[in-house]
């Protein structure tokens, strides 16, 4: 199964016609027919009920359509995220409750104005818990208290 097959499947599901779907995805009808049959063989089910001059989704096809649409939407979203020049995505930040209440709001507000596509997830707790979160990859960064290790001593 590949993305092209999913795009072709969605086009046939939308149009109900191999010819119209082929025009929509810029392929010849024979190629589209072959790729749809390969997809059905891979899945082990008929995705369409073939009628004279028309294709209707089978019950399995209806179920599969939802997933196919979600997969293609996620692929489009992923492409937009990695192609954009502007930073975007989720940034998980940890902090002590006192720091989160007093020092972080103004900083995050300014950052959010400059980079509106960044979403912040703020977690609060003791320094040890926040450090564990960073080391285990649950947090991207954390504000903690403790000794200053920056000087190397």
PDB file of C-alpha atoms in Angstrom:
ATOM      1  CA  UNK A   1       0.000   0.000   0.000  1.00  0.00           C
ATOM      2  CA  UNK A   2       1.345   3.428  -0.885  1.00  0.00           C
ATOM      3  CA  UNK A   3       0.167   7.031  -0.892  1.00  0.00           C
ATOM      4  CA  UNK A   4      -0.573   7.010  -4.616  1.00  0.00           C
ATOM      5  CA  UNK A   5      -2.934   4.078  -4.153  1.00  0.00           C
ATOM      6  CA  UNK A   6      -4.673   5.912  -1.318  1.00  0.00           C
ATOM      7  CA  UNK A   7      -5.058   9.036  -3.466  1.00  0.00           C
ATOM      8  CA  UNK A   8      -6.466   6.927  -6.287  1.00  0.00           C
ATOM      9  CA  UNK A   9      -8.820   5.089  -3.929  1.00  0.00           C
ATOM     10  CA  UNK A  10     -10.128   8.393  -2.544  1.00  0.00           C
ATOM     11  CA  UNK A  11     -10.669   9.758  -6.056  1.00  0.00           C
ATOM     12  CA  UNK A  12     -12.669   6.690  -7.115  1.00  0.00           C
ATOM     13  CA  UNK A  13     -14.668   6.795  -3.875  1.00  0.00           C
ATOM     14  CA  UNK A  14     -15.465  10.463  -4.492  1.00  0.00           C
ATOM     15  CA  UNK A  15     -16.361  10.206  -8.172  1.00  0.00           C
ATOM     16  CA  UNK A  16     -17.694   6.661  -8.421  1.00  0.00           C
ATOM     17  CA  UNK A  17     -15.949   6.384 -11.774  1.00  0.00           C
ATOM     18  CA  UNK A  18     -12.547   5.087 -12.857  1.00  0.00           C
ATOM     19  CA  UNK A  19     -12.483   7.489 -15.813  1.00  0.00           C
ATOM     20  CA  UNK A  20     -13.329  10.577 -13.751  1.00  0.00           C
ATOM     21  CA  UNK A  21     -10.973   9.539 -10.949  1.00  0.00           C
ATOM     22  CA  UNK A  22      -8.163   8.936 -13.449  1.00  0.00           C
ATOM     23  CA  UNK A  23      -8.605  12.454 -14.822  1.00  0.00           C
ATOM     24  CA  UNK A  24      -8.612  13.855 -11.291  1.00  0.00           C
ATOM     25  CA  UNK A  25      -5.304  12.177 -10.351  1.00  0.00           C
ATOM     26  CA  UNK A  26      -3.770  12.650 -13.818  1.00  0.00           C
ATOM     27  CA  UNK A  27      -3.430   8.956 -14.690  1.00  0.00           C
ATOM     28  CA  UNK A  28      -4.781   6.713 -17.395  1.00  0.00           C
ATOM     29  CA  UNK A  29      -7.811   4.624 -16.398  1.00  0.00           C
ATOM     30  CA  UNK A  30      -5.995   1.311 -16.894  1.00  0.00           C
ATOM     31  CA  UNK A  31      -3.283   2.362 -14.421  1.00  0.00           C
ATOM     32  CA  UNK A  32      -5.897   3.374 -11.884  1.00  0.00           C
ATOM     33  CA  UNK A  33      -7.771   0.086 -12.273  1.00  0.00           C
ATOM     34  CA  UNK A  34      -4.554  -1.881 -11.765  1.00  0.00           C
ATOM     35  CA  UNK A  35      -3.534   0.103  -8.683  1.00  0.00           C
ATOM     36  CA  UNK A  36      -7.002  -0.226  -7.088  1.00  0.00           C
ATOM     37  CA  UNK A  37      -6.966  -3.984  -7.690  1.00  0.00           C
ATOM     38  CA  UNK A  38      -3.476  -4.181  -6.131  1.00  0.00           C
ATOM     39  CA  UNK A  39      -4.719  -2.281  -3.085  1.00  0.00           C
ATOM     40  CA  UNK A  40      -7.681  -4.632  -2.749  1.00  0.00           C
ATOM     41  CA  UNK A  41      -5.352  -7.626  -3.062  1.00  0.00           C
ATOM     42  CA  UNK A  42      -3.020  -6.202  -0.396  1.00  0.00           C
ATOM     43  CA  UNK A  43      -5.950  -5.684   1.959  1.00  0.00           C
ATOM     44  CA  UNK A  44      -7.656  -8.945   1.042  1.00  0.00           C
ATOM     45  CA  UNK A  45     -11.072  -7.295   0.547  1.00  0.00           C
ATOM     46  CA  UNK A  46     -13.141  -5.731  -2.205  1.00  0.00           C
ATOM     47  CA  UNK A  47     -13.273  -1.993  -1.560  1.00  0.00           C
ATOM     48  CA  UNK A  48     -15.843  -1.355  -4.284  1.00  0.00           C
ATOM     49  CA  UNK A  49     -19.026  -2.927  -5.549  1.00  0.00           C
ATOM     50  CA  UNK A  50     -18.705  -2.910  -9.306  1.00  0.00           C
ATOM     51  CA  UNK A  51     -21.881  -2.015 -11.157  1.00  0.00           C
ATOM     52  CA  UNK A  52     -22.381  -1.165 -14.802  1.00  0.00           C
ATOM     53  CA  UNK A  53     -20.517   2.102 -15.435  1.00  0.00           C
ATOM     54  CA  UNK A  54     -20.304   2.864 -11.684  1.00  0.00           C
ATOM     55  CA  UNK A  55     -18.338   1.891  -8.588  1.00  0.00           C
ATOM     56  CA  UNK A  56     -19.862   2.056  -5.112  1.00  0.00           C
ATOM     57  CA  UNK A  57     -17.957   1.644  -1.883  1.00  0.00           C
ATOM     58  CA  UNK A  58     -18.394  -1.735  -0.244  1.00  0.00           C
ATOM     59  CA  UNK A  59     -18.854  -1.859   3.550  1.00  0.00           C
ATOM     60  CA  UNK A  60     -15.103  -2.484   3.866  1.00  0.00           C
ATOM     61  CA  UNK A  61     -14.494   0.409   1.468  1.00  0.00           C
ATOM     62  CA  UNK A  62     -16.525   2.764   3.661  1.00  0.00           C
ATOM     63  CA  UNK A  63     -14.449   1.772   6.686  1.00  0.00           C
ATOM     64  CA  UNK A  64     -11.194   2.092   4.775  1.00  0.00           C
ATOM     65  CA  UNK A  65     -12.098   5.508   3.324  1.00  0.00           C
ATOM     66  CA  UNK A  66     -12.013   7.136   6.763  1.00  0.00           C
ATOM     67  CA  UNK A  67      -8.505   5.837   7.400  1.00  0.00           C
ATOM     68  CA  UNK A  68      -7.301   6.680   3.918  1.00  0.00           C
ATOM     69  CA  UNK A  69      -8.483  10.274   4.316  1.00  0.00           C
ATOM     70  CA  UNK A  70      -6.836  10.551   7.747  1.00  0.00           C
ATOM     71  CA  UNK A  71      -3.540   9.141   6.468  1.00  0.00           C
ATOM     72  CA  UNK A  72      -3.419  11.549   3.533  1.00  0.00           C
ATOM     73  CA  UNK A  73      -4.359  14.495   5.775  1.00  0.00           C
ATOM     74  CA  UNK A  74      -1.547  13.585   8.185  1.00  0.00           C
ATOM     75  CA  UNK A  75       0.926  13.305   5.318  1.00  0.00           C
ATOM     76  CA  UNK A  76      -0.113  16.764   4.064  1.00  0.00           C
ATOM     77  CA  UNK A  77       0.256  18.165   7.578  1.00  0.00           C
ATOM     78  CA  UNK A  78       3.690  16.573   7.994  1.00  0.00           C
ATOM     79  CA  UNK A  79       4.836  18.004   4.669  1.00  0.00           C
ATOM     80  CA  UNK A  80       3.695  21.484   5.681  1.00  0.00           C
ATOM     81  CA  UNK A  81       5.458  21.228   9.031  1.00  0.00           C
ATOM     82  CA  UNK A  82       8.823  20.217   7.611  1.00  0.00           C
ATOM     83  CA  UNK A  83       8.627  22.504   4.570  1.00  0.00           C
ATOM     84  CA  UNK A  84       7.840  25.682   6.454  1.00  0.00           C
ATOM     85  CA  UNK A  85      10.540  28.183   7.317  1.00  0.00           C
ATOM     86  CA  UNK A  86       8.690  29.353  10.397  1.00  0.00           C
ATOM     87  CA  UNK A  87       9.153  27.307  13.580  1.00  0.00           C
ATOM     88  CA  UNK A  88       6.062  25.311  14.431  1.00  0.00           C
ATOM     89  CA  UNK A  89       4.935  22.335  16.433  1.00  0.00           C
ATOM     90  CA  UNK A  90       4.639  21.390  20.067  1.00  0.00           C
ATOM     91  CA  UNK A  91       7.213  22.492  22.644  1.00  0.00           C
ATOM     92  CA  UNK A  92       6.935  20.758  26.021  1.00  0.00           C
ATOM     93  CA  UNK A  93       8.306  22.898  28.820  1.00  0.00           C
ATOM     94  CA  UNK A  94       8.707  22.015  32.483  1.00  0.00           C
ATOM     95  CA  UNK A  95       9.106  24.385  35.417  1.00  0.00           C
ATOM     96  CA  UNK A  96       8.744  24.795  39.140  1.00  0.00           C
ATOM     97  CA  UNK A  97       5.273  26.057  40.028  1.00  0.00           C
ATOM     98  CA  UNK A  98       6.648  29.356  41.308  1.00  0.00           C
ATOM     99  CA  UNK A  99       8.603  29.929  38.094  1.00  0.00           C
ATOM    100  CA  UNK A 100       5.601  28.980  35.972  1.00  0.00           C
ATOM    101  CA  UNK A 101       3.387  31.433  37.832  1.00  0.00           C
ATOM    102  CA  UNK A 102       5.730  34.419  37.996  1.00  0.00           C
ATOM    103  CA  UNK A 103       8.448  34.360  35.355  1.00  0.00           C
ATOM    104  CA  UNK A 104       7.221  32.316  32.406  1.00  0.00           C
ATOM    105  CA  UNK A 105       3.900  33.942  31.339  1.00  0.00           C
ATOM    106  CA  UNK A 106       5.381  37.160  29.930  1.00  0.00           C
ATOM    107  CA  UNK A 107       8.194  35.292  28.180  1.00  0.00           C
ATOM    108  CA  UNK A 108       5.814  32.776  26.591  1.00  0.00           C
ATOM    109  CA  UNK A 109       3.412  35.533  25.536  1.00  0.00           C
ATOM    110  CA  UNK A 110       6.203  37.354  23.706  1.00  0.00           C
ATOM    111  CA  UNK A 111       7.451  34.149  22.136  1.00  0.00           C
ATOM    112  CA  UNK A 112       3.923  33.240  21.061  1.00  0.00           C
ATOM    113  CA  UNK A 113       3.514  36.597  19.306  1.00  0.00           C
ATOM    114  CA  UNK A 114       6.754  36.095  17.419  1.00  0.00           C
ATOM    115  CA  UNK A 115       6.158  32.395  16.624  1.00  0.00           C
ATOM    116  CA  UNK A 116       2.385  31.811  16.597  1.00  0.00           C
ATOM    117  CA  UNK A 117       2.680  28.292  15.157  1.00  0.00           C
ATOM    118  CA  UNK A 118       4.492  27.013  18.249  1.00  0.00           C
ATOM    119  CA  UNK A 119       2.189  25.393  20.796  1.00  0.00           C
ATOM    120  CA  UNK A 120       3.397  25.137  24.370  1.00  0.00           C
ATOM    121  CA  UNK A 121       2.611  22.362  26.815  1.00  0.00           C
ATOM    122  CA  UNK A 122       3.626  23.470  30.305  1.00  0.00           C
ATOM    123  CA  UNK A 123       4.218  20.914  33.063  1.00  0.00           C
ATOM    124  CA  UNK A 124       4.963  21.886  36.631  1.00  0.00           C
ATOM    125  CA  UNK A 125       6.594  19.952  39.431  1.00  0.00           C
ATOM    126  CA  UNK A 126       9.770  19.527  41.462  1.00  0.00           C
ATOM    127  CA  UNK A 127      13.139  20.031  39.764  1.00  0.00           C
ATOM    128  CA  UNK A 128      13.965  16.317  39.879  1.00  0.00           C
ATOM    129  CA  UNK A 129      10.762  15.406  38.073  1.00  0.00           C
ATOM    130  CA  UNK A 130      11.356  18.097  35.455  1.00  0.00           C
ATOM    131  CA  UNK A 131      14.953  16.916  34.861  1.00  0.00           C
ATOM    132  CA  UNK A 132      13.719  13.334  34.447  1.00  0.00           C
ATOM    133  CA  UNK A 133      11.189  14.597  31.908  1.00  0.00           C
ATOM    134  CA  UNK A 134      13.953  16.212  29.843  1.00  0.00           C
ATOM    135  CA  UNK A 135      16.238  13.173  30.072  1.00  0.00           C
ATOM    136  CA  UNK A 136      13.425  10.775  29.119  1.00  0.00           C
ATOM    137  CA  UNK A 137      12.295  12.955  26.197  1.00  0.00           C
ATOM    138  CA  UNK A 138       8.880  13.882  27.620  1.00  0.00           C
ATOM    139  CA  UNK A 139       9.949  17.527  27.914  1.00  0.00           C
ATOM    140  CA  UNK A 140      11.947  19.610  25.446  1.00  0.00           C
ATOM    141  CA  UNK A 141      13.327  21.844  28.207  1.00  0.00           C
ATOM    142  CA  UNK A 142      12.803  22.721  31.863  1.00  0.00           C
ATOM    143  CA  UNK A 143      13.451  25.561  34.296  1.00  0.00           C
ATOM    144  CA  UNK A 144      14.812  24.016  37.499  1.00  0.00           C
ATOM    145  CA  UNK A 145      16.663  25.084  40.616  1.00  0.00           C
ATOM    146  CA  UNK A 146      19.877  23.644  41.964  1.00  0.00           C
ATOM    147  CA  UNK A 147      23.629  24.023  41.602  1.00  0.00           C
ATOM    148  CA  UNK A 148      25.058  25.990  38.681  1.00  0.00           C
ATOM    149  CA  UNK A 149      26.941  23.509  36.485  1.00  0.00           C
ATOM    150  CA  UNK A 150      27.586  25.953  33.647  1.00  0.00           C
ATOM    151  CA  UNK A 151      31.096  26.906  34.823  1.00  0.00           C
ATOM    152  CA  UNK A 152      32.271  23.285  34.707  1.00  0.00           C
ATOM    153  CA  UNK A 153      33.204  23.169  38.393  1.00  0.00           C
TER     154      UNK A 153
END
